[in-house]
């Protein structure tokens, strides 16, 4: 009979998540402008993220503030995708029709047209320029005077007097000048434009008086007055410019320039790019529905305005919400409720070409603008017009994402009224209570503590910035600041950035050199694992750094802290490597270097496409470098090797002293190998560590060292020459023999009448004996000269060294 089967004991499994030593995974939180605090990031659809980013208004060159905004958002996007593993769909708009674009396009067109028509300098051109100058002075400057104290500007004499009064104010009335600048941040720029134009008109008048009416003089005049003349020409002829291509040409040019700048900054392209001019029919339909929902009204001139008073506090959700007891109210200005009545911000949001005279309430804003002569126009139920600024984003984002999105981003300056108006429009259209779940706003950028402005001459375009710094250095600078905080862009900051970049460069170079050496020169098996306490401590620090790095990024993308953690790990590894190659476990260094590489490239700091597990920034692949030219690669190295061999043979045959051979070795290390990107680091065991470094870095370091040595030598020579000149001046004092020092021509004729045998005077010019004091004085001076002359004679005898 078979024995009954015994129940097999089952081992107990202990959940590691509830262990006392367990460390939970940190949760990503983001600073949400809607709540003004950090909240947990929870996308609506799992790991899919809908993100809309406010793009550029393309009418001028992009500047460093744009770079800070778009690079910072690119960093956040890369973190979400490449670190946290989200699937992000990024949509970005391009505002290619707007008041600023229309005005700038008309100004440029009218100035270009004037240049084309001005084949010579004429009285009429000068008169027109003067009229433009006067109009600019009246509109931009004289209005800063109190109404009862405004200077007259009716006649030419009045205008000159008004201009001189302004210049006097600059010198003598600091309070008035400060108030003018406070009221208009472009005030000093207006003054500079008027000065430049005034000088140009004066030069042109002199040229005309001198009969020089060349086209070159006309072109020079137009160039000097264009800033003040363009608004004047626009006021006279702008309404006649009906060709829509005038605005579109300008927008297309600056759009191309913007995306070229973004590519140079290594900002990833948006997944979907939308342009306002491509969505006008959808905008019209969108506005119609807002009107139908009761939140907008048409005016007699054919414009449509959003009714902020009707919307703010109105019940949302319709009948269905009432049935489910899920009632809620619309809210206007969610981001900046305190700015609802900010007249200046509201007017700026409406644009320079929009008066808003027919709107019902000051905070109402244009959804559709009736086009005036000289403005692009599209058909609509209210007549020919064009979209308001705020409506474009609401429509295009809704077309792509529907009635809700996860993230909306832009610069902090867009908070009110632009983003608040966007949300109001969209929520009025969709009748939803929350169109955007997370609003991310990047902080302002100042230059050396001041707001960036052309008037302050601290306006830096992206093109200018990339001449001074590399794209990586700019990105490192932005990484070093919280994305949502104001940033002061200073030279000292960039020096810190360069130092950090150099530290990382050196770390990568040493790590790669150690790894390459360990693979080409197999270490002899010594029966040891080389994973001792020092290695354990370093790996433990590496593991802790990974955790701290994640904590930093979970803390609303705290890249300054994350970057500090990476640099601390690099520093700790450098200390480990300094023990000497024989005591280094290269696999530990490789482990750390690969992770640091991965994280830095995740931030967008790398270049080119790199293989998995590679180390370093990577190298950008230039056009035409897809094939390998073996001769071109090897020949420079072989030539240096051959030259070195020849020189060593010559010294050996000549039986030169060892110091000459060592000098040759130094030349190979410091001079010959630098352009090839090879650095030799002398080590304690007498064997140099070979490192491959960017040739530009080595050549620059070599040249800087040579320049420093040359400067030191020059200073030494200059000091010697100065000392020699000082000695010469001293010796020259003893050139006159003491016997001749009190005789003509060394003293005035008739000063003395008698001398003793040594040439010391005894009587003055009238034959009188010198007084006792006078006699002592001349005798003392004679003795001093005797000694000086003795030194001089000896100096001359030695060849005047």
CSV table of N, CA, C and O in Angstrom, one decimal, residues 380-428:
chain,number,residue,atom,x,y,z
A,380,UNK,N,-14.8,86.0,-43.6
A,380,UNK,CA,-15.4,85.5,-42.4
A,380,UNK,C,-16.9,86.0,-42.4
A,380,UNK,O,-17.2,86.9,-43.2
A,381,UNK,N,-17.7,85.4,-41.5
A,381,UNK,CA,-19.1,85.9,-41.5
A,381,UNK,C,-19.2,87.3,-41.0
A,381,UNK,O,-20.2,88.0,-41.2
A,382,UNK,N,-18.1,87.9,-40.5
A,382,UNK,CA,-18.2,89.3,-40.0
A,382,UNK,C,-17.5,90.2,-40.9
A,382,UNK,O,-17.4,91.4,-40.6
A,383,UNK,N,-17.0,89.7,-42.1
A,383,UNK,CA,-16.3,90.5,-43.0
A,383,UNK,C,-14.8,90.2,-43.1
A,383,UNK,O,-14.4,89.4,-42.3
A,384,UNK,N,-14.1,90.8,-44.0
A,384,UNK,CA,-12.7,90.5,-44.1
A,384,UNK,C,-11.9,90.8,-42.8
A,384,UNK,O,-12.1,91.9,-42.3
A,385,UNK,N,-11.1,89.9,-42.4
A,385,UNK,CA,-10.3,90.1,-41.2
A,385,UNK,C,-9.2,89.1,-41.0
A,385,UNK,O,-8.9,88.4,-41.9
A,386,UNK,N,-8.7,89.1,-39.8
A,386,UNK,CA,-7.6,88.2,-39.5
A,386,UNK,C,-7.7,87.8,-38.0
A,386,UNK,O,-8.4,88.4,-37.2
A,387,UNK,N,-7.0,86.7,-37.7
A,387,UNK,CA,-7.1,86.2,-36.3
A,387,UNK,C,-6.5,87.1,-35.3
A,387,UNK,O,-5.5,87.8,-35.5
A,388,UNK,N,-7.1,87.1,-34.1
A,388,UNK,CA,-6.5,87.8,-32.9
A,388,UNK,C,-5.3,86.9,-32.5
A,388,UNK,O,-5.2,85.7,-32.9
A,389,UNK,N,-4.4,87.5,-31.7
A,389,UNK,CA,-3.2,86.7,-31.3
A,389,UNK,C,-3.5,85.5,-30.5
A,389,UNK,O,-3.0,84.4,-30.7
A,390,UNK,N,-4.4,85.6,-29.5
A,390,UNK,CA,-4.6,84.5,-28.5
A,390,UNK,C,-5.3,83.4,-29.1
A,390,UNK,O,-5.1,82.2,-28.7
A,391,UNK,N,-6.2,83.6,-30.1
A,391,UNK,CA,-7.1,82.5,-30.6
A,391,UNK,C,-6.3,81.4,-31.3
A,391,UNK,O,-6.7,80.3,-31.3
A,392,UNK,N,-5.1,81.8,-31.9
A,392,UNK,CA,-4.4,80.8,-32.7
A,392,UNK,C,-4.0,79.6,-32.0
A,392,UNK,O,-4.2,78.5,-32.5
A,393,UNK,N,-3.5,79.7,-30.8
A,393,UNK,CA,-3.0,78.6,-30.0
A,393,UNK,C,-4.2,77.7,-29.5
A,393,UNK,O,-4.1,76.5,-29.5
A,394,UNK,N,-5.3,78.4,-29.1
A,394,UNK,CA,-6.5,77.6,-28.7
A,394,UNK,C,-7.0,76.7,-29.8
A,394,UNK,O,-7.3,75.6,-29.6
A,395,UNK,N,-7.0,77.3,-31.0
A,395,UNK,CA,-7.6,76.5,-32.2
A,395,UNK,C,-6.6,75.4,-32.6
A,395,UNK,O,-7.0,74.3,-32.7
A,396,UNK,N,-5.3,75.7,-32.8
A,396,UNK,CA,-4.4,74.7,-33.3
A,396,UNK,C,-4.2,73.6,-32.3
A,396,UNK,O,-4.1,72.4,-32.7
A,397,UNK,N,-4.1,74.0,-31.0
A,397,UNK,CA,-3.9,72.9,-30.0
A,397,UNK,C,-5.2,72.0,-30.0
A,397,UNK,O,-5.1,70.8,-29.8
A,398,UNK,N,-6.3,72.6,-30.1
A,398,UNK,CA,-7.6,71.9,-30.0
A,398,UNK,C,-7.7,71.0,-31.3
A,398,UNK,O,-8.2,69.8,-31.2
A,399,UNK,N,-7.2,71.4,-32.4
A,399,UNK,CA,-7.3,70.6,-33.6
A,399,UNK,C,-6.4,69.4,-33.5
A,399,UNK,O,-6.8,68.3,-34.0
A,400,UNK,N,-5.3,69.5,-32.8
A,400,UNK,CA,-4.4,68.3,-32.6
A,400,UNK,C,-4.8,67.5,-31.4
A,400,UNK,O,-4.9,66.3,-31.5
A,401,UNK,N,-5.1,68.1,-30.3
A,401,UNK,CA,-5.3,67.4,-29.0
A,401,UNK,C,-6.7,67.3,-28.6
A,401,UNK,O,-7.0,66.5,-27.6
A,402,UNK,N,-7.6,68.0,-29.1
A,402,UNK,CA,-9.0,68.0,-28.7
A,402,UNK,C,-9.3,68.9,-27.5
A,402,UNK,O,-8.7,70.0,-27.4
A,403,UNK,N,-10.1,68.4,-26.6
A,403,UNK,CA,-10.6,69.3,-25.5
A,403,UNK,C,-9.7,69.4,-24.3
A,403,UNK,O,-10.1,69.9,-23.2
A,404,UNK,N,-8.5,68.7,-24.3
A,404,UNK,CA,-7.6,68.8,-23.1
A,404,UNK,C,-6.2,68.4,-23.5
A,404,UNK,O,-6.0,67.6,-24.5
A,405,UNK,N,-5.3,68.8,-22.8
A,405,UNK,CA,-3.9,68.5,-23.0
A,405,UNK,C,-3.2,68.3,-21.6
A,405,UNK,O,-3.7,68.8,-20.6
A,406,UNK,N,-2.0,67.7,-21.6
A,406,UNK,CA,-1.3,67.5,-20.4
A,406,UNK,C,-0.5,68.7,-20.1
A,406,UNK,O,-0.6,69.2,-19.0
A,407,UNK,N,0.4,69.1,-21.0
A,407,UNK,CA,1.3,70.2,-20.7
A,407,UNK,C,1.1,71.3,-21.8
A,407,UNK,O,1.0,71.1,-23.0
A,408,UNK,N,1.2,72.6,-21.3
A,408,UNK,CA,1.3,73.7,-22.1
A,408,UNK,C,2.5,74.5,-21.6
A,408,UNK,O,2.6,74.7,-20.4
A,409,UNK,N,3.3,75.0,-22.5
A,409,UNK,CA,4.5,75.7,-22.0
A,409,UNK,C,4.8,77.0,-22.8
A,409,UNK,O,4.3,77.2,-23.9
A,410,UNK,N,5.6,77.8,-22.2
A,410,UNK,CA,6.0,79.1,-22.8
A,410,UNK,C,6.8,79.9,-21.8
A,410,UNK,O,7.0,79.5,-20.7
A,411,UNK,N,7.2,81.1,-22.3
A,411,UNK,CA,7.9,82.0,-21.4
A,411,UNK,C,7.0,82.6,-20.4
A,411,UNK,O,5.8,82.8,-20.6
A,412,UNK,N,7.6,83.0,-19.2
A,412,UNK,CA,6.8,83.6,-18.2
A,412,UNK,C,6.1,84.9,-18.6
A,412,UNK,O,5.1,85.2,-18.0
A,413,UNK,N,6.7,85.6,-19.6
A,413,UNK,CA,6.0,86.8,-20.0
A,413,UNK,C,4.7,86.6,-20.8
A,413,UNK,O,3.9,87.5,-21.0
A,414,UNK,N,4.4,85.3,-21.1
A,414,UNK,CA,3.2,85.0,-21.8
A,414,UNK,C,2.0,84.6,-20.9
A,414,UNK,O,0.9,84.4,-21.3
A,415,UNK,N,2.3,84.6,-19.6
A,415,UNK,CA,1.3,84.2,-18.6
A,415,UNK,C,0.0,84.9,-18.8
A,415,UNK,O,-1.1,84.3,-18.9
A,416,UNK,N,0.1,86.3,-18.7
A,416,UNK,CA,-1.1,87.1,-18.8
A,416,UNK,C,-0.7,88.2,-19.8
A,416,UNK,O,0.4,88.8,-19.7
A,417,UNK,N,-1.6,88.5,-20.8
A,417,UNK,CA,-2.9,87.9,-21.0
A,417,UNK,C,-2.9,86.7,-21.9
A,417,UNK,O,-3.9,86.0,-22.0
A,418,UNK,N,-1.8,86.4,-22.5
A,418,UNK,CA,-1.9,85.4,-23.6
A,418,UNK,C,-2.4,84.0,-23.2
A,418,UNK,O,-3.4,83.5,-23.7
A,419,UNK,N,-1.7,83.4,-22.2
A,419,UNK,CA,-2.1,82.1,-21.8
A,419,UNK,C,-3.4,82.0,-21.1
A,419,UNK,O,-4.2,81.1,-21.2
A,420,UNK,N,-3.7,83.1,-20.3
A,420,UNK,CA,-5.0,83.1,-19.6
A,420,UNK,C,-6.1,83.3,-20.7
A,420,UNK,O,-7.2,82.7,-20.5
A,421,UNK,N,-5.9,84.1,-21.7
A,421,UNK,CA,-6.9,84.2,-22.7
A,421,UNK,C,-7.0,83.0,-23.6
A,421,UNK,O,-8.2,82.6,-24.0
A,422,UNK,N,-5.9,82.3,-23.8
A,422,UNK,CA,-6.0,81.0,-24.5
A,422,UNK,C,-6.9,80.0,-23.8
A,422,UNK,O,-7.8,79.4,-24.4
A,423,UNK,N,-6.7,79.9,-22.5
A,423,UNK,CA,-7.5,79.0,-21.7
A,423,UNK,C,-9.0,79.4,-21.7
A,423,UNK,O,-9.9,78.5,-21.9
A,424,UNK,N,-9.3,80.7,-21.6
A,424,UNK,CA,-10.6,81.1,-21.5
A,424,UNK,C,-11.3,80.8,-22.8
A,424,UNK,O,-12.5,80.3,-22.9
A,425,UNK,N,-10.7,81.1,-24.0
A,425,UNK,CA,-11.3,80.8,-25.3
A,425,UNK,C,-11.6,79.3,-25.4
A,425,UNK,O,-12.7,78.9,-25.9
A,426,UNK,N,-10.6,78.5,-25.1
A,426,UNK,CA,-10.7,77.0,-25.3
A,426,UNK,C,-11.8,76.4,-24.4
A,426,UNK,O,-12.6,75.6,-24.8
A,427,UNK,N,-11.8,76.9,-23.2
A,427,UNK,CA,-12.8,76.4,-22.2
A,427,UNK,C,-14.2,76.9,-22.6
A,427,UNK,O,-15.2,76.2,-22.3
A,428,UNK,N,-14.3,78.1,-23.2
A,428,UNK,CA,-15.6,78.6,-23.7
A,428,UNK,C,-16.1,77.8,-24.9
A,428,UNK,O,-17.2,77.5,-25.0
